[in-house]
Short mmCIF file of C-alpha atoms in Angstrom, two decimals:
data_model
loop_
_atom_site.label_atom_id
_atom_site.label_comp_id
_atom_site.label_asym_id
_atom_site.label_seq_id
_atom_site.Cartn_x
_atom_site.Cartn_y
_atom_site.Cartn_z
CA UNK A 1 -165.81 -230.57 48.67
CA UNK A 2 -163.27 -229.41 46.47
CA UNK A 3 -162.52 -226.93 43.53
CA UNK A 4 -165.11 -227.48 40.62
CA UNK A 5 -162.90 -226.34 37.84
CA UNK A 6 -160.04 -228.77 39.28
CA UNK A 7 -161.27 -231.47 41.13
CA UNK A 8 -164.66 -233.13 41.16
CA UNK A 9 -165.73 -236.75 42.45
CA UNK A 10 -163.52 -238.16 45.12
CA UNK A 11 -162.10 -238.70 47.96
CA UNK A 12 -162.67 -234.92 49.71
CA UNK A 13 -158.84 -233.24 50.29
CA UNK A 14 -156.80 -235.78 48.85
CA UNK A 15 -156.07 -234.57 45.33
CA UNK A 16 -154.95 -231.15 46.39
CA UNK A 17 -152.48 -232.46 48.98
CA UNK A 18 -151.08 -234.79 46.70
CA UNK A 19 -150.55 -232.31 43.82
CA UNK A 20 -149.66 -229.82 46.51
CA UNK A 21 -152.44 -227.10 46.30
CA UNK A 22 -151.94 -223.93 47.58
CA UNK A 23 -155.61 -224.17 48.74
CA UNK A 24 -158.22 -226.23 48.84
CA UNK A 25 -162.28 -225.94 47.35
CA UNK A 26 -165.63 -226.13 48.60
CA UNK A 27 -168.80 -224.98 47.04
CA UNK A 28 -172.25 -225.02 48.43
CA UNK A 29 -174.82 -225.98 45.76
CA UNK A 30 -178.48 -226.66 44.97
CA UNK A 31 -177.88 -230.57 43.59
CA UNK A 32 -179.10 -231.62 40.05
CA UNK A 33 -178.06 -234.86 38.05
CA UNK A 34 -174.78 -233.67 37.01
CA UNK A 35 -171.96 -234.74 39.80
CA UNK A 36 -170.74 -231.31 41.95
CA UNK A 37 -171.76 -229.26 39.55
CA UNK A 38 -175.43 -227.92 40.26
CA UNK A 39 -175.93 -224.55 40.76
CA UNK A 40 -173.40 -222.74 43.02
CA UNK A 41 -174.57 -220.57 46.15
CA UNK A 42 -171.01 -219.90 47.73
CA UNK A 43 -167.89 -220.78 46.86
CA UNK A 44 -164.96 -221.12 49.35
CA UNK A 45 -161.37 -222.04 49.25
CA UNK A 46 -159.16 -222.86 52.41
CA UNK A 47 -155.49 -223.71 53.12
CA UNK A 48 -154.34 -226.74 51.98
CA UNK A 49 -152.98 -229.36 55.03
CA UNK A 50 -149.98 -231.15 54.75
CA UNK A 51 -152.18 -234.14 55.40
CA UNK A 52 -155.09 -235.84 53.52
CA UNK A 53 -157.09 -236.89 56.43
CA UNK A 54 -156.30 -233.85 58.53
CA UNK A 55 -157.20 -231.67 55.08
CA UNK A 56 -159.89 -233.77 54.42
CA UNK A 57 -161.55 -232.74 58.43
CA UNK A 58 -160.60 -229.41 58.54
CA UNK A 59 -162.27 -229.08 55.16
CA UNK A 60 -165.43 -230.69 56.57
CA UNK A 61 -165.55 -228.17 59.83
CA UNK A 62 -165.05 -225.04 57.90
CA UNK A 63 -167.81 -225.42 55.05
CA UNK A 64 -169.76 -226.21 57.28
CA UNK A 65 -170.29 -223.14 58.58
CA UNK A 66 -170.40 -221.46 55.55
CA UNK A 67 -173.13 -224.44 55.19
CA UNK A 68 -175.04 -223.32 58.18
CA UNK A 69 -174.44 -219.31 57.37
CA UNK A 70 -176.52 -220.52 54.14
CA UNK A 71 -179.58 -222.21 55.74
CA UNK A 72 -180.00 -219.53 58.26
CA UNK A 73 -180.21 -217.10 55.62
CA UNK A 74 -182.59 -219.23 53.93
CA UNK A 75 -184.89 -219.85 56.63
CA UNK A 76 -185.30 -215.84 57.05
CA UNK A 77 -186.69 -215.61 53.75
CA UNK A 78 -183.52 -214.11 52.13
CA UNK A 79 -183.04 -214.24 48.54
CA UNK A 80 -180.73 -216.73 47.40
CA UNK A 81 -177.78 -215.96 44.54
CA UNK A 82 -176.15 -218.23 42.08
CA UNK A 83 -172.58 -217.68 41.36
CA UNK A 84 -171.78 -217.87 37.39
CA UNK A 85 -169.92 -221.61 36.93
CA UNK A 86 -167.09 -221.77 34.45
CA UNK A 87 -165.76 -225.24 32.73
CA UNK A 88 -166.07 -227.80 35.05
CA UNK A 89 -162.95 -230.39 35.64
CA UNK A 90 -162.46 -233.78 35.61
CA UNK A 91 -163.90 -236.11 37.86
CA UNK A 92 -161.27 -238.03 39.75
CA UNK A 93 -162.37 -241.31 41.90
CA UNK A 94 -160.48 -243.04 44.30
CA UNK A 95 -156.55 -243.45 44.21
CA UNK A 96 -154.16 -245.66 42.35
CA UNK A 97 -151.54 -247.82 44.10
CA UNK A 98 -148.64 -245.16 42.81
CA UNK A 99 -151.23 -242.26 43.85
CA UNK A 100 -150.96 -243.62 46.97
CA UNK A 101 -147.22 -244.37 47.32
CA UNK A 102 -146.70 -241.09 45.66
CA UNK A 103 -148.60 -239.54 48.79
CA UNK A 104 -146.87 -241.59 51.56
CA UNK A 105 -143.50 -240.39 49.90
CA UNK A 106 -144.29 -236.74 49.87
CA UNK A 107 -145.67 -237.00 53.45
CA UNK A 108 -142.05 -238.70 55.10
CA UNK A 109 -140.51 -235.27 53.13
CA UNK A 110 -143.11 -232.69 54.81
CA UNK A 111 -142.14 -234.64 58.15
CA UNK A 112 -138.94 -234.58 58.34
CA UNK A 113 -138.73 -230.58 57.09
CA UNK A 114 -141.62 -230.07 59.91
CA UNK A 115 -139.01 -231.69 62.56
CA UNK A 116 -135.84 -229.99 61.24
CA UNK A 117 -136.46 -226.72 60.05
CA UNK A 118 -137.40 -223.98 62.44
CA UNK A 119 -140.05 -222.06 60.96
CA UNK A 120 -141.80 -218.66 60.98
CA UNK A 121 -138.63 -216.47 61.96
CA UNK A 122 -139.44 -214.30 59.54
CA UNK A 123 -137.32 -210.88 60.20
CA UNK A 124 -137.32 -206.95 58.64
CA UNK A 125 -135.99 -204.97 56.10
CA UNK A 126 -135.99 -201.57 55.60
CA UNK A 127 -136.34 -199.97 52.01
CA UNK A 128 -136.04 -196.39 50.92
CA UNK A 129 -137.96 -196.72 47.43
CA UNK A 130 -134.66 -194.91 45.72
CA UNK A 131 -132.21 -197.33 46.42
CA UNK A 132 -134.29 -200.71 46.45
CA UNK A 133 -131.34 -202.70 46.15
CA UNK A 134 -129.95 -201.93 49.28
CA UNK A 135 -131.95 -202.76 52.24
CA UNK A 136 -131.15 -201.89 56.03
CA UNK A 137 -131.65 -205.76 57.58
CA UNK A 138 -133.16 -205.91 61.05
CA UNK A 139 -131.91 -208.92 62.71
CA UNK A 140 -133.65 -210.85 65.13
CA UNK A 141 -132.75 -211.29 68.83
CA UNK A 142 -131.91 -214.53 69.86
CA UNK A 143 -134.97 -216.98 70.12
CA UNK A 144 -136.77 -214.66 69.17
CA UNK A 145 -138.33 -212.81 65.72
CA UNK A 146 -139.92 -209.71 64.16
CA UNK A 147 -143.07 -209.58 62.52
CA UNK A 148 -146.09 -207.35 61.05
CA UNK A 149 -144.10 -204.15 60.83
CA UNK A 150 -145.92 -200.96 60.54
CA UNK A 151 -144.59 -197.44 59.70
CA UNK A 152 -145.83 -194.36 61.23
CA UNK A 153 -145.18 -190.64 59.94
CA UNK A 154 -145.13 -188.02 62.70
CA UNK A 155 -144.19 -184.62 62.80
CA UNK A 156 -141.84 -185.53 59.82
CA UNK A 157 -140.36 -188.37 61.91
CA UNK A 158 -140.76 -192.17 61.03
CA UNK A 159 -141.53 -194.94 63.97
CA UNK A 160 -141.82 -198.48 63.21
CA UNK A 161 -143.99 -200.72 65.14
CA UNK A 162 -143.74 -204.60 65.32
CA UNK A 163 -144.47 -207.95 67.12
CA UNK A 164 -141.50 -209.60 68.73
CA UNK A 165 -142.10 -213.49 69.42
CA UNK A 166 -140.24 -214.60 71.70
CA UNK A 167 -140.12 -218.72 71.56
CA UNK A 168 -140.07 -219.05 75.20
CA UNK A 169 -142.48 -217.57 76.23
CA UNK A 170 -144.65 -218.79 73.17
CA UNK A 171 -145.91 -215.92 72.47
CA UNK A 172 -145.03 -211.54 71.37
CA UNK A 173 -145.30 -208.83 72.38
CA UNK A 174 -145.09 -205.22 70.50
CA UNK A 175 -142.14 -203.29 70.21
CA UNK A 176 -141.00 -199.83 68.87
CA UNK A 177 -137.63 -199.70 66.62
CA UNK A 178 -136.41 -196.62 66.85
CA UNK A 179 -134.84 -196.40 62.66
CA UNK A 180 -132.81 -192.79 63.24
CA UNK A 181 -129.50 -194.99 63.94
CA UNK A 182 -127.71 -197.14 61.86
CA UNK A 183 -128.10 -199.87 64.06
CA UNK A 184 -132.20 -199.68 64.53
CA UNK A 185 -132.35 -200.47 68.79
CA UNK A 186 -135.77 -201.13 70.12
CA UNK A 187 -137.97 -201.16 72.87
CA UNK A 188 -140.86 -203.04 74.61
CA UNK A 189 -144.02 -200.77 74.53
CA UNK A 190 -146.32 -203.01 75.22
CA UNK A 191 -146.92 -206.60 76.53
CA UNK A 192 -149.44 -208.12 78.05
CA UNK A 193 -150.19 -211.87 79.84
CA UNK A 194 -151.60 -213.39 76.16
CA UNK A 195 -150.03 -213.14 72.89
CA UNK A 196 -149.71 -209.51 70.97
CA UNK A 197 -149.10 -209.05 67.00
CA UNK A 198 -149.74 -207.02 64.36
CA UNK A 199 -149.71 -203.51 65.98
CA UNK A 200 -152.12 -201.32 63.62
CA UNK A 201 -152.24 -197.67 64.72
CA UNK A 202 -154.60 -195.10 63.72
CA UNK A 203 -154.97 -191.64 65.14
CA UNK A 204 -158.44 -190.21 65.66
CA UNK A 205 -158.70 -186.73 68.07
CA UNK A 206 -154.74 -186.18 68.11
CA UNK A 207 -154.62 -189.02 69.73
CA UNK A 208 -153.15 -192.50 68.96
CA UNK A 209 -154.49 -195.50 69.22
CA UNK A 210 -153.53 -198.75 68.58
CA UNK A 211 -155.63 -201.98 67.68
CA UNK A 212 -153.28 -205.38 68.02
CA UNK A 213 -154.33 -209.02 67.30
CA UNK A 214 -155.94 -209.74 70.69
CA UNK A 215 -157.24 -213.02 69.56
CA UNK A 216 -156.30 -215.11 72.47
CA UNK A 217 -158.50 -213.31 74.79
CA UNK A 218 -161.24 -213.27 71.71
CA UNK A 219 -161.59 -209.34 71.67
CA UNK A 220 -160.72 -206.90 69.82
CA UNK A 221 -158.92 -204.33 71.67
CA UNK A 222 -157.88 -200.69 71.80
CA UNK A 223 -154.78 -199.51 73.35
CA UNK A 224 -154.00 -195.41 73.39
CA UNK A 225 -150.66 -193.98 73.87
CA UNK A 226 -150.04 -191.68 76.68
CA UNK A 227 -146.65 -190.62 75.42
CA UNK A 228 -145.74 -191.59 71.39
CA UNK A 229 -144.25 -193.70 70.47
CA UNK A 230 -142.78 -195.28 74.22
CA UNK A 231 -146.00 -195.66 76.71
CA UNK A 232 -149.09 -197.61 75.85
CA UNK A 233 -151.91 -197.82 78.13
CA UNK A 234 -155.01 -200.56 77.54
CA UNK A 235 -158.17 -197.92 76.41
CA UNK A 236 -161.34 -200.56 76.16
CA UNK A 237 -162.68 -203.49 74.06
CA UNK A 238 -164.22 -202.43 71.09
CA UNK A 239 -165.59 -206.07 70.35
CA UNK A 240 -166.20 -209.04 72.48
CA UNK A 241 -166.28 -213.24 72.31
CA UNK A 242 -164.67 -212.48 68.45
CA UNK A 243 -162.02 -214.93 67.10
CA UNK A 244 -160.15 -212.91 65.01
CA UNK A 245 -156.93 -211.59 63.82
CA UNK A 246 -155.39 -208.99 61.91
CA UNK A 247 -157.35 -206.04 62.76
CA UNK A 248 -157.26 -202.78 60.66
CA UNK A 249 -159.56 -199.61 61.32
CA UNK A 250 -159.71 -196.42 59.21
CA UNK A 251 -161.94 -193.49 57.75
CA UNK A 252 -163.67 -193.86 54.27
CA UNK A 253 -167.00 -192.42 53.05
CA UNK A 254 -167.75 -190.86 56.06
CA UNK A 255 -167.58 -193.96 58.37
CA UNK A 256 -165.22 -195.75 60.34
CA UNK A 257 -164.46 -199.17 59.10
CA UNK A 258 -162.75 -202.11 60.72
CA UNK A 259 -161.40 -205.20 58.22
CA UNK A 260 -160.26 -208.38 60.35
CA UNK A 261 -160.42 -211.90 59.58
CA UNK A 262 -162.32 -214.49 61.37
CA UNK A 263 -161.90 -218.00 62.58
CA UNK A 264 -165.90 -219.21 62.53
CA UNK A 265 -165.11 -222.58 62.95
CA UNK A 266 -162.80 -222.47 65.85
CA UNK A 267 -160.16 -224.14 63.82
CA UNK A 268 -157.01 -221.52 64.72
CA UNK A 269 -156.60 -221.28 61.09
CA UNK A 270 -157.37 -217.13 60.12
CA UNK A 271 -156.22 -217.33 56.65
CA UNK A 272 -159.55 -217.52 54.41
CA UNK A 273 -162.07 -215.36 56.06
CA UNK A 274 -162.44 -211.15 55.21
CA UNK A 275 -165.02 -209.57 57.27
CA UNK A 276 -165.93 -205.99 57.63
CA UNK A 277 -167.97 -203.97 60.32
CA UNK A 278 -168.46 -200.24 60.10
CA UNK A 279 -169.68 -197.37 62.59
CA UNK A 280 -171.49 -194.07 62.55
CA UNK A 281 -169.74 -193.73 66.09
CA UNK A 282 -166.30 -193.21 65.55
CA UNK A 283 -163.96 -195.96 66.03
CA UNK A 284 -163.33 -196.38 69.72
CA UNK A 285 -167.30 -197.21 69.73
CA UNK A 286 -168.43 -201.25 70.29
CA UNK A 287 -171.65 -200.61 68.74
CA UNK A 288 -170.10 -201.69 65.24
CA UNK A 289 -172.32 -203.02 62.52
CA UNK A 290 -172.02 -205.96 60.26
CA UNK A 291 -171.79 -205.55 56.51
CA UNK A 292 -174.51 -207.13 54.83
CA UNK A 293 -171.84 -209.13 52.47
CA UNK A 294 -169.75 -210.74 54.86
CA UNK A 295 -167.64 -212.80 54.79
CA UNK A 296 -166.34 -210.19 51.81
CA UNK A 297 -164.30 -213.03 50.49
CA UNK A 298 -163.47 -216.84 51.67
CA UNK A 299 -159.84 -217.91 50.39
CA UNK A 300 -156.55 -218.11 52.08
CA UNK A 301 -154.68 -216.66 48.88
CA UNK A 302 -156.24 -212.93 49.06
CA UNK A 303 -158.15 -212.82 52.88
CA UNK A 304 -156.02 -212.64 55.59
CA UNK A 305 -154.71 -208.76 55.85
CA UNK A 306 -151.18 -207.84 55.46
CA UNK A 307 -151.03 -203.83 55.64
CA UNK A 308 -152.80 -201.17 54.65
CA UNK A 309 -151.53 -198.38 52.26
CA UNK A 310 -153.25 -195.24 51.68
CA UNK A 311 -151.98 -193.19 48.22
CA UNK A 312 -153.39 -189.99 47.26
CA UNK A 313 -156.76 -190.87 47.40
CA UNK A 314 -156.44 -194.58 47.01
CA UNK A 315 -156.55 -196.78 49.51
CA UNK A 316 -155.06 -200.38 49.17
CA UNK A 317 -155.43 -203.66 51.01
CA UNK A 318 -152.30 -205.70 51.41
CA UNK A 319 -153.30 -209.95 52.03
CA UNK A 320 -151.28 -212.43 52.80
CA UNK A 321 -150.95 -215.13 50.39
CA UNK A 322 -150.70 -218.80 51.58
CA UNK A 323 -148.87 -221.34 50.17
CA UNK A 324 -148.87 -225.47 50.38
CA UNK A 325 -148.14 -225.96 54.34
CA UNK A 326 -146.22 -222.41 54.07
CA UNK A 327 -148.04 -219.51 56.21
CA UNK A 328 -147.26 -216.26 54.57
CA UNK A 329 -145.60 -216.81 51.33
CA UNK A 330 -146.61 -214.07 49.51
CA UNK A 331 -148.73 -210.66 49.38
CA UNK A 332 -151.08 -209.44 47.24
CA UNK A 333 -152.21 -206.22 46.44
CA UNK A 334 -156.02 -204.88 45.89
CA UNK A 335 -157.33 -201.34 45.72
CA UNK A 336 -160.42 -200.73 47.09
CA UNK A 337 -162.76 -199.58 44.39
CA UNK A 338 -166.33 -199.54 46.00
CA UNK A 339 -166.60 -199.49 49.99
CA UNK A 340 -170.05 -198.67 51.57
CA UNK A 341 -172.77 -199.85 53.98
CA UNK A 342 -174.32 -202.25 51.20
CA UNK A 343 -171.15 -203.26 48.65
CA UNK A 344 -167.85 -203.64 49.31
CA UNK A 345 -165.28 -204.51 46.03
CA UNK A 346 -161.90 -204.61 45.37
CA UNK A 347 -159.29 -205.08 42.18
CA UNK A 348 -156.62 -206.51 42.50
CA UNK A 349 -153.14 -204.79 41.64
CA UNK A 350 -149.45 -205.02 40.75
CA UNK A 351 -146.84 -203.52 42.94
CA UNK A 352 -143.49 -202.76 40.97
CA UNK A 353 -141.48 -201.94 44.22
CA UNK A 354 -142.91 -205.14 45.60
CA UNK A 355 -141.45 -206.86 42.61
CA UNK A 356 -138.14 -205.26 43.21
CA UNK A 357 -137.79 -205.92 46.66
CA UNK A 358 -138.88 -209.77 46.08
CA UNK A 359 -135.75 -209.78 43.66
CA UNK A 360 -133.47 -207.99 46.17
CA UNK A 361 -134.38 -210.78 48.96
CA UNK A 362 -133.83 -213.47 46.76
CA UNK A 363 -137.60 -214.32 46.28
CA UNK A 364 -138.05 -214.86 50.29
CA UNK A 365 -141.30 -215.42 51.64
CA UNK A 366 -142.81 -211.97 52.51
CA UNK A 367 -145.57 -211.79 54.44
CA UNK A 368 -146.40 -208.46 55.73
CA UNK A 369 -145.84 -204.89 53.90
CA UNK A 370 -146.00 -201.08 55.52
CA UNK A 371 -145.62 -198.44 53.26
CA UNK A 372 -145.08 -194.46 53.57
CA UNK A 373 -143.93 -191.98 51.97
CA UNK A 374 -140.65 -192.90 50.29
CA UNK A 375 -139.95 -196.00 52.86
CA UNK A 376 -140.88 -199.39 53.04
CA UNK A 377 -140.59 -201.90 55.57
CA UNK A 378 -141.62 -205.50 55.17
CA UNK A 379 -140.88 -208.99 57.21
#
């Protein structure tokens, strides 16, 4: 437990709370002499918790189903891989008395920020990629925010999707901001008894169709509009008794494909996990099939999707990047290079308008990004 080019030895999750990780290691290995460093199956990296013992047990829960993903495979008779180790790190044992008052001091600060700063209202702006220093700033209604913007080109007309949150309630709903006025005004489209986000739409037949994070009912759902962009009308569940977020559905190759990250260990934490199904169906099918390399990736810095952005004939994954007890601090950027029933692979990619746009908000935290055309609209 724990990052093998950083931290070897002991105690599991301490080390990376008290030098304030962004994430936190885990490897599954085949043991030799040489302490956490035998010969590497999987490799893993999670949030990092504010707290050691609470890092230390979520740590635990989530490898080990990575863990148990390993021995099933085993027991089939699959082929096992080792991963390619680079320079191992140094071997740290149990704390010092200043370690330790170091911690306790940097725990009463994440305390008292948890109890006096209100968190997550992240809100929009809207770019046109000409004039990047001037954004149009979508405020929030009281107690409540905007989040997971997507834009949406039709009939040379631009729509904006989002998840309201309203605090409560405890929970969003999705909402279309109509961006023709000066003063964007917006509307309920659709709300439902659980909690709604990240509205992805995709249009397949003429018809629209869109997939939000459904993951407190643990489906995956499809909801098709019976008159774009203002009426919304529940279609069917594509996948059932799923714990997952963020889902995102498109053509490539010949096959419909649908990226969304998974919670496997039950711990309400999405951040680390990349999965991907495809179908031969079309994409309002359930019979969707597992790709043979999931999970695609397992770390809370490039997983967890963010937006999808399709250019000429490259298509690009947006992730969320996670920082030190700080959901969504960043995104990242990766083009998708290989995508097919047996490999998936990705590069990742710089973004010079993302760049800009970081400098016109003052370095904010950014944590979702919609792209089209010449526009841009992140939260």
């Amino acid at each position: 437990h724990g990052d093998y080019k950083k931290f070897r030895g002991s105690p599991a999750g301490f080390w990376e709370v008290l030098n304030q990780e962004k994430e936190t290691g885990f490897m599954i290995q085949t043991i030799n002499k040489d302490l956490d460093y035998g010969n590497i199956i999987l490799e893993g990296f999670v949030q990092t918790k504010s707290f050691f013992l609470l890092n230390q047990a979520e740590l635990y829960k989530k490898s080990n189903v990575y863990l148990k993903k390993i021995l099933l495979d085993f027991s089939k008779n699959k082929k096992i891989f080792f991963i390619k180790k680079i320079k191992k790190g140094k071997i740290y044992e149990t704390p010092k008395i200043y370690n330790q008052l170091k911690y306790i001091a940097q725990t009463i600060q994440v305390l008292v920020k948890k109890i006096f700063l209100n968190k997550y209202n992240f809100k929009l702006a809207l770019f046109k990629i000409s004039n990047i220093n001037s954004p149009l700033i979508i405020n929030n209604d009281k107690k409540k925010f905007l989040a997971d913007p997507f834009l949406i080109n039709h009939k040379n007309k631009y729509y904006c999707f989002a998840e309201e949150y309203d605090h409560i309630k405890k929970k969003g709903h999705i909402v279309y901001i109509n961006l023709d006025n000066q003063e964007p005004n917006k509307k309920i489209v659709l709300e439902e008894n659980f909690h709604l986000s990240f509205p992805y739409i995709f249009k397949f037949k003429n018809n629209f169709f869109m997939c939000p994070d459904s993951s407190d009912i643990s489906e995956i759902r499809l909801y098709k509009s019976t008159n774009f962009p203002l009426k919304w009308k529940f279609y069917k569940t594509i996948k059932k008794n799923i714990n997952s977020v963020d889902n995102i559905i498109f053509k490539k190759n010949n096959l419909w494909w649908l990226f969304t990250n998974i919670d496997r260990s039950n711990s309400q934490d999405f951040s680390h996990d990349l999965s991907i199904f495809f179908s031969k169906e079309g994409p309002l099918t359930n019979n969707w099939k597992s790709h043979p390399q999931n999970p695609i990736k397992i770390n809370s810095i490039e997983s967890r999707n963010a937006g999808l952005i399709f250019e000429k004939k490259k298509v690009i994954r947006v992730s969320q990047e996670q920082g030190f007890d700080n959901y969504g601090e960043n995104i990242n950027f990766h083009e998708i290079k290989i995508l097919n029933k047996k490999v998936y692979a990705e590069k990742k990619i710089k973004n010079k308008n993302y760049f800009r746009i970081k400098k016109t908000l003052n370095d904010s935290d950014i944590h979702h990004f919609s792209k089209i055309n010449n526009k841009i609209i992140v939260d």
